[in-house]
Coordinates of C-alpha atoms in Angstrom, one line a residue:
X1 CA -40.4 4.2 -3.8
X2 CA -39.6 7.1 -1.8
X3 CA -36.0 5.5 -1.3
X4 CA -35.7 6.1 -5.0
X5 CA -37.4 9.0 -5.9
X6 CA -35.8 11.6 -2.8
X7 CA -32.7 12.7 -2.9
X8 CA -30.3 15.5 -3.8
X9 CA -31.8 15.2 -7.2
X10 CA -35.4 14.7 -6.8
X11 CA -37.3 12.4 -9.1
X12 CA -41.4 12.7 -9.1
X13 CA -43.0 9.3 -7.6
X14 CA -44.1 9.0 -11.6
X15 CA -41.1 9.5 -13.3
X16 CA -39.2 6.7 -10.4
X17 CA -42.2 4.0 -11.4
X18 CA -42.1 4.1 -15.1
X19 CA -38.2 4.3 -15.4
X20 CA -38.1 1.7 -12.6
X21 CA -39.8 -1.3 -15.1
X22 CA -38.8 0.9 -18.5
X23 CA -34.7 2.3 -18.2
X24 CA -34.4 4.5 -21.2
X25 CA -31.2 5.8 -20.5
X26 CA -32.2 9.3 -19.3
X27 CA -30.5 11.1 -16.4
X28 CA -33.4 9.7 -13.8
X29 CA -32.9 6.0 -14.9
X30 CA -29.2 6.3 -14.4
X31 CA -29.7 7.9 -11.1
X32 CA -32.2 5.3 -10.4
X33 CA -30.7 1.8 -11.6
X34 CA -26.8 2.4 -11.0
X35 CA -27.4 4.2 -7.5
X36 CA -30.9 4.8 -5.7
X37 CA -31.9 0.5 -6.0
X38 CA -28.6 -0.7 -5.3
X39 CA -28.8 1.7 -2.0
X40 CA -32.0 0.8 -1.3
X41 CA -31.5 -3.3 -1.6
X42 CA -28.7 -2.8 0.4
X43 CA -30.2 -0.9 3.1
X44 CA -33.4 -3.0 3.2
X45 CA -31.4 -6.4 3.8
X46 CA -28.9 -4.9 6.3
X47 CA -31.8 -3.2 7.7
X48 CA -33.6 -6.4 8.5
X49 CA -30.2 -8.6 9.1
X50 CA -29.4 -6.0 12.1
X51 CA -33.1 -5.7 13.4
X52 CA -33.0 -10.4 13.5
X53 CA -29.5 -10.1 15.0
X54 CA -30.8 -7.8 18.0
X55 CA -34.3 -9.9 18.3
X56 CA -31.7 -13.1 18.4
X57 CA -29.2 -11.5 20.7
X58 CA -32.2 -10.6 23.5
X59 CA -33.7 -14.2 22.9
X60 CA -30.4 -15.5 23.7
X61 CA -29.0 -13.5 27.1
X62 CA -32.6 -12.8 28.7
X63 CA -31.5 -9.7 28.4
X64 CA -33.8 -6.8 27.3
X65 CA -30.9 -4.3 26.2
X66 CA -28.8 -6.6 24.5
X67 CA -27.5 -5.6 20.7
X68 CA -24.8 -6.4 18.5
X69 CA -22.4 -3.8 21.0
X70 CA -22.7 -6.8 23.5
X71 CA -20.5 -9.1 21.8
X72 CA -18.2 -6.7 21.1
X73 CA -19.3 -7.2 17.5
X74 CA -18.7 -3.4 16.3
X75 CA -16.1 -3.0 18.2
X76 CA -14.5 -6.3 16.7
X77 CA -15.2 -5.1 13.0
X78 CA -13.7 -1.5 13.5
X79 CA -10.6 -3.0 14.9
X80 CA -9.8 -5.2 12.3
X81 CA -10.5 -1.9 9.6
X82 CA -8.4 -0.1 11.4
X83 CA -5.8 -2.8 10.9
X84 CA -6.0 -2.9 7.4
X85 CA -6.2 0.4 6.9
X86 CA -2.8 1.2 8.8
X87 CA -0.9 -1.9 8.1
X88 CA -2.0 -3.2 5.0
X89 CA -3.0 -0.5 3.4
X90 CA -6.8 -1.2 2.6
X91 CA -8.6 1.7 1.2
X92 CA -12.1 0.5 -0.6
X93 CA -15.2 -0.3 0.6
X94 CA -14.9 -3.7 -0.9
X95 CA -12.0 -4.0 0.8
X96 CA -13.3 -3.2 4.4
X97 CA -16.0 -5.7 4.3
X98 CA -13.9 -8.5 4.6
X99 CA -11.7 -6.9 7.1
X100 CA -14.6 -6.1 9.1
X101 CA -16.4 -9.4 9.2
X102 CA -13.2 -11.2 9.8
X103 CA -13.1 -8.9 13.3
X104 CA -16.9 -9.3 13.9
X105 CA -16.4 -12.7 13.6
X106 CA -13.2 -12.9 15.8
X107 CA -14.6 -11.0 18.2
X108 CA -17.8 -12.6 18.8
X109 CA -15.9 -15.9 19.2
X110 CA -13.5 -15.1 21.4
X111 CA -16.3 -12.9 23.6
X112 CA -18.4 -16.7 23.6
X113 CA -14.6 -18.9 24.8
X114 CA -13.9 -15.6 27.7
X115 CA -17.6 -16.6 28.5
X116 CA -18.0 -19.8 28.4
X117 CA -14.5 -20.2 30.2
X118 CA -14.0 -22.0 33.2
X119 CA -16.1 -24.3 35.2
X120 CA -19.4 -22.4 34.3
X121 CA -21.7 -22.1 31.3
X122 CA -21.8 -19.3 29.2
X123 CA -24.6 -17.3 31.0
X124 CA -26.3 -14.0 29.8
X125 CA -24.1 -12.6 32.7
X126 CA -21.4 -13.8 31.6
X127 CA -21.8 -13.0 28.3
X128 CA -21.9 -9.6 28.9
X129 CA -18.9 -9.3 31.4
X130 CA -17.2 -11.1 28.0
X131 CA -18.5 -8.8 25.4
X132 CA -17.6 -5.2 27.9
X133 CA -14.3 -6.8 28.8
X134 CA -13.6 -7.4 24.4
X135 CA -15.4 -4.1 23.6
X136 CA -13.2 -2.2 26.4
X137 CA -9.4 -4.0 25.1
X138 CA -10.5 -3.1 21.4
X139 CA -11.6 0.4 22.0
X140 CA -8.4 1.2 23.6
X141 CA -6.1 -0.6 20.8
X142 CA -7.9 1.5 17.7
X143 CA -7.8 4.8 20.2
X144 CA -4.2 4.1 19.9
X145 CA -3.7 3.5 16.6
X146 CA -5.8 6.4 15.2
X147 CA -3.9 8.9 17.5
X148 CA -0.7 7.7 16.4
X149 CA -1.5 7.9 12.6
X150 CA -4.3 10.6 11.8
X151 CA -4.5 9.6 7.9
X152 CA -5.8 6.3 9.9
X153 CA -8.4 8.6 11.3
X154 CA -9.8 10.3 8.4
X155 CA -10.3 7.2 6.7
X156 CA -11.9 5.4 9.6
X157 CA -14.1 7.7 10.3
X158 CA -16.2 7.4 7.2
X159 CA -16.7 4.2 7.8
X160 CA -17.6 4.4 11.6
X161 CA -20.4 6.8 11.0
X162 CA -22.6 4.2 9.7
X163 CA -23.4 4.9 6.1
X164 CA -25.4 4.0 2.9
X165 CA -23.3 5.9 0.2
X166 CA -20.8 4.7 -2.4
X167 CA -21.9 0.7 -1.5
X168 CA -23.0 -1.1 -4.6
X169 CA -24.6 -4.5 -5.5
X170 CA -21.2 -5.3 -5.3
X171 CA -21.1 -5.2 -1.2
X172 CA -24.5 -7.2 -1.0
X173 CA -23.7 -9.7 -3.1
X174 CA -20.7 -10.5 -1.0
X175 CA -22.2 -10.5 2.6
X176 CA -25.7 -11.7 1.2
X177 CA -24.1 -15.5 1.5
X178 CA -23.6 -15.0 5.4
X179 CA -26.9 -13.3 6.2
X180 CA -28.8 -15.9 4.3
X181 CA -27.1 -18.6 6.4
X182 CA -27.3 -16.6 9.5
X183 CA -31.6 -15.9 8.8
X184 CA -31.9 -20.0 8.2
X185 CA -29.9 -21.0 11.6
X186 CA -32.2 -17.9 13.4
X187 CA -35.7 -19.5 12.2
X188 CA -34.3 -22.7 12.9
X189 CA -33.8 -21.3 16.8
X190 CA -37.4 -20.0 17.3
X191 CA -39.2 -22.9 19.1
X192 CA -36.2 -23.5 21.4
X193 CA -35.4 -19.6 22.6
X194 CA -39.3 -19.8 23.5
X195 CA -38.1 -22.5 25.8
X196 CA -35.3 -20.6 26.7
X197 CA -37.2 -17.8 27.9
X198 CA -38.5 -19.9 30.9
X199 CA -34.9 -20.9 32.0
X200 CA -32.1 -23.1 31.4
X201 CA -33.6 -25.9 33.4
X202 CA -36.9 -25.3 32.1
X203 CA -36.0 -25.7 28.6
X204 CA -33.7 -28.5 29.2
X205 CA -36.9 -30.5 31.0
X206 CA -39.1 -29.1 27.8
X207 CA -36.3 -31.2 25.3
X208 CA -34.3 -28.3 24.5
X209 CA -30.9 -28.7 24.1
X210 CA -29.9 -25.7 25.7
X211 CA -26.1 -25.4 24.8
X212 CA -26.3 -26.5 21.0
X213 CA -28.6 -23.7 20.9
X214 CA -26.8 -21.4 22.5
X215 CA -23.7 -22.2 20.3
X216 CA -25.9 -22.1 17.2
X217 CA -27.5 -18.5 18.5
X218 CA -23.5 -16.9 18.4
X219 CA -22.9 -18.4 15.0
X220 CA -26.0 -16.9 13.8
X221 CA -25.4 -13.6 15.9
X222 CA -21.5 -13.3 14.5
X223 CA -22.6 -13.8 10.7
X224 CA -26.0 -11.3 11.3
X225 CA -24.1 -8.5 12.8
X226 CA -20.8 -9.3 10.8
X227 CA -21.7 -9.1 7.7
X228 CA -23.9 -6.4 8.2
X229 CA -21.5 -4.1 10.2
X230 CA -18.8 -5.5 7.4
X231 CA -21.1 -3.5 4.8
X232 CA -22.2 -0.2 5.8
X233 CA -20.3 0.0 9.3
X234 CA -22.1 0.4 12.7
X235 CA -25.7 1.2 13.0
X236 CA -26.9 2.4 16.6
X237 CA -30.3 1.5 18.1
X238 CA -31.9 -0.6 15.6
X239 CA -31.1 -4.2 16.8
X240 CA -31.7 -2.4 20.0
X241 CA -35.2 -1.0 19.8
X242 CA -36.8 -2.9 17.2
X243 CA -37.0 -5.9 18.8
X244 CA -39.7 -4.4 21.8
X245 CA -41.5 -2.3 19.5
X246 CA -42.2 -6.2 17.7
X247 CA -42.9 -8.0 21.1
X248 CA -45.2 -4.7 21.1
X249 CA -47.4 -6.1 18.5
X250 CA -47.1 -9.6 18.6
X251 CA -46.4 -10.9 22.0
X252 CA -43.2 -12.7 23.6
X253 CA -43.4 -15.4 21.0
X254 CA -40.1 -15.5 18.8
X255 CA -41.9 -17.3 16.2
X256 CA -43.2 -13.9 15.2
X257 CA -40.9 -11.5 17.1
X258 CA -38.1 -12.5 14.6
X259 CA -39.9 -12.0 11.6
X260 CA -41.5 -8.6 12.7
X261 CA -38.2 -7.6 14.1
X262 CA -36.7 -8.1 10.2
X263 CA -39.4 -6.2 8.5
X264 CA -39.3 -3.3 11.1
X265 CA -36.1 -3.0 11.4
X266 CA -35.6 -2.8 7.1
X267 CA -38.1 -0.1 7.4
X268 CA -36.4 2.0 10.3
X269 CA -32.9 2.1 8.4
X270 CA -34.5 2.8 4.7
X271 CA -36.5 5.5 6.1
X272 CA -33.7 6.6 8.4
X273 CA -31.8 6.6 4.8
X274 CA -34.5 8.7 3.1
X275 CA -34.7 11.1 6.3
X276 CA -31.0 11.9 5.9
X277 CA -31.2 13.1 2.7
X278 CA -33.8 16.0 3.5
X279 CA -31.6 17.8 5.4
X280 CA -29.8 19.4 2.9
X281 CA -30.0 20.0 -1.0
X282 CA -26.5 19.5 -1.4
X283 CA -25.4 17.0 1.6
X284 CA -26.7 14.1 3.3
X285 CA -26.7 13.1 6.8
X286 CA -25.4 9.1 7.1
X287 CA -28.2 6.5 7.8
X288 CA -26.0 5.8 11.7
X289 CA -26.3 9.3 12.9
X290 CA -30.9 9.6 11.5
X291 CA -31.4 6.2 13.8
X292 CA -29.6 7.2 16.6
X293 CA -31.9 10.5 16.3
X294 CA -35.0 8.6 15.5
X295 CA -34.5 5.7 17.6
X296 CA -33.0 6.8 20.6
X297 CA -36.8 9.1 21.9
X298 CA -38.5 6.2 20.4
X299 CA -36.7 3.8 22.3
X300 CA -37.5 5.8 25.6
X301 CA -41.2 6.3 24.3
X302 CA -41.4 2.3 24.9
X303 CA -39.5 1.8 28.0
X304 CA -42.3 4.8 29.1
X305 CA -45.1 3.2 28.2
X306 CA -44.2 -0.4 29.1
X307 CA -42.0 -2.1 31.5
X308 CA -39.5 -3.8 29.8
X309 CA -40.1 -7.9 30.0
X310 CA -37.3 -9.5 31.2
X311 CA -36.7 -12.2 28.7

């Protein structure tokens, strides 16, 4: 409610309920219907998709600071926009989304092969080495690009920021196909990353089929992140910090992390959303830049009060 009622034009709580279940065409239900719910169904699902993705991503390497950076997953989506927009001339939103999930995607598969190269398994270690080696090559290519060509720049960049604004039902109904598939595959994974988190050998010995579901993991990881980065660009910190503040409340088991880690998450980016528009009367501060603020001191707050568990 408060994600439709605050804004640069502020609706009472009242007025957002009745015109929410009665539209009469007034200025408020216009506001309301055609902006504030599309905004907010957007930044609830992405919300939750990244806070899954960041639970999943953990589950999968052991590793307690994992997020969707360590596949070189936002790194892989921004290269690929900054591809269409200086070579093929992409300009929309609508447009970006499918540029950027085809480079989350790309990138999160070719950071698995570099990992799972060779004589060895894809390891958490390896995983990462992967994913900084990808993120490093990719940073360096769209560095290049955007000095060479500063329309490029101005164009990337409000996309890059991490933003809520100007997306429509239009953008969630076309990455709400891959996050639907990627939740399923996720749920699917919760008994065996329990078994996972006591070691490869461990798991294998408990009937876990350790590679399947580590193959099945990056699928779900590449469409989570993907799609979400592919719809309102890169969000720092949530698929980050999420995930301990849920083992917080309900233990190591993923049966319940996951879940909690979807509904936190949703509410950390739609009240990120909400904080960002308070700072002004007139302007807004993007939903990427109020969770880095928020989440950053909060994630520090936890690693204070609790050692981090190694996973």
């Amino acid at each position: 409610m408060l994600s439709i009622a605050v804004g640069t034009r502020d609706i009472s709580l009242a007025t957002a309920w009745r015109v929410l279940w009665e539209p009469d065409g007034s200025t408020e239900s216009v506001i309301i219907h055609d902006l504030r719910i599309p905004r907010a169904l957007l930044g609830v699902v992405v919300g939750a998709a990244t806070g899954l993705a960041g639970a999943l991503m953990q589950a999968l390497t052991r590793n307690p600071l994992a997020d969707p950076g360590l596949f070189g997953v936002n790194m892989g989506a921004s290269a690929a926009i900054v591809v269409g927009i200086a070579f093929l001339g992409v300009s929309s939103i609508s447009g970006y989304v499918w540029f950027a999930f085809a480079g989350a995607a790309a990138a999160s598969v070719g950071v698995y092969l570099l990992g799972s190269s060779g004589r060895s398994s894809a390891t958490p270690e390896r995983l990462a080495l992967a994913g900084a080696a990808m993120t490093a090559v990719l940073y360096a290519f769209i560095s290049a690009v955007m000095l060479l060509n500063i329309e490029v720049f101005n164009k990337f960049r409000f996309w890059n920021v991490g933003s809520l604004v100007g997306r429509d039902l239009d953008v969630l109904w076309q990455v709400l196909p891959f996050l639907v598939v990627g939740l399923l595959i996720t749920f699917g994974l919760a008994r065996p990353l329990n078994a996972l988190a006591l070691g490869e050998q461990a798991a294998a010995s408990l009937g876990a089929r350790v590679g399947l579901t580590r193959v099945l993991g990056a699928v779900a990881v590449m469409l989570l992140c993907g799609a979400s980065t592919a719809a309102i660009g890169p969000i720092a910190f949530v698929g980050l910090a999420v995930p301990h503040a849920a083992r917080l409340i309900v233990g190591p088991d993923q049966r319940w992390v996951l879940p909690y880690s979807m509904v936190l998450a949703a509410i950390l980016l739609l009240g990120s959303d909400v904080v960002g528009r308070l700072f002004s009367d007139t302007e807004e501060v993007q939903v990427g830049i109020v969770t880095a603020i928020i989440g950053a001191p909060v994630f520090i707050l936890l690693c204070r009060r609790r050692k981090l568990a190694r996973l």
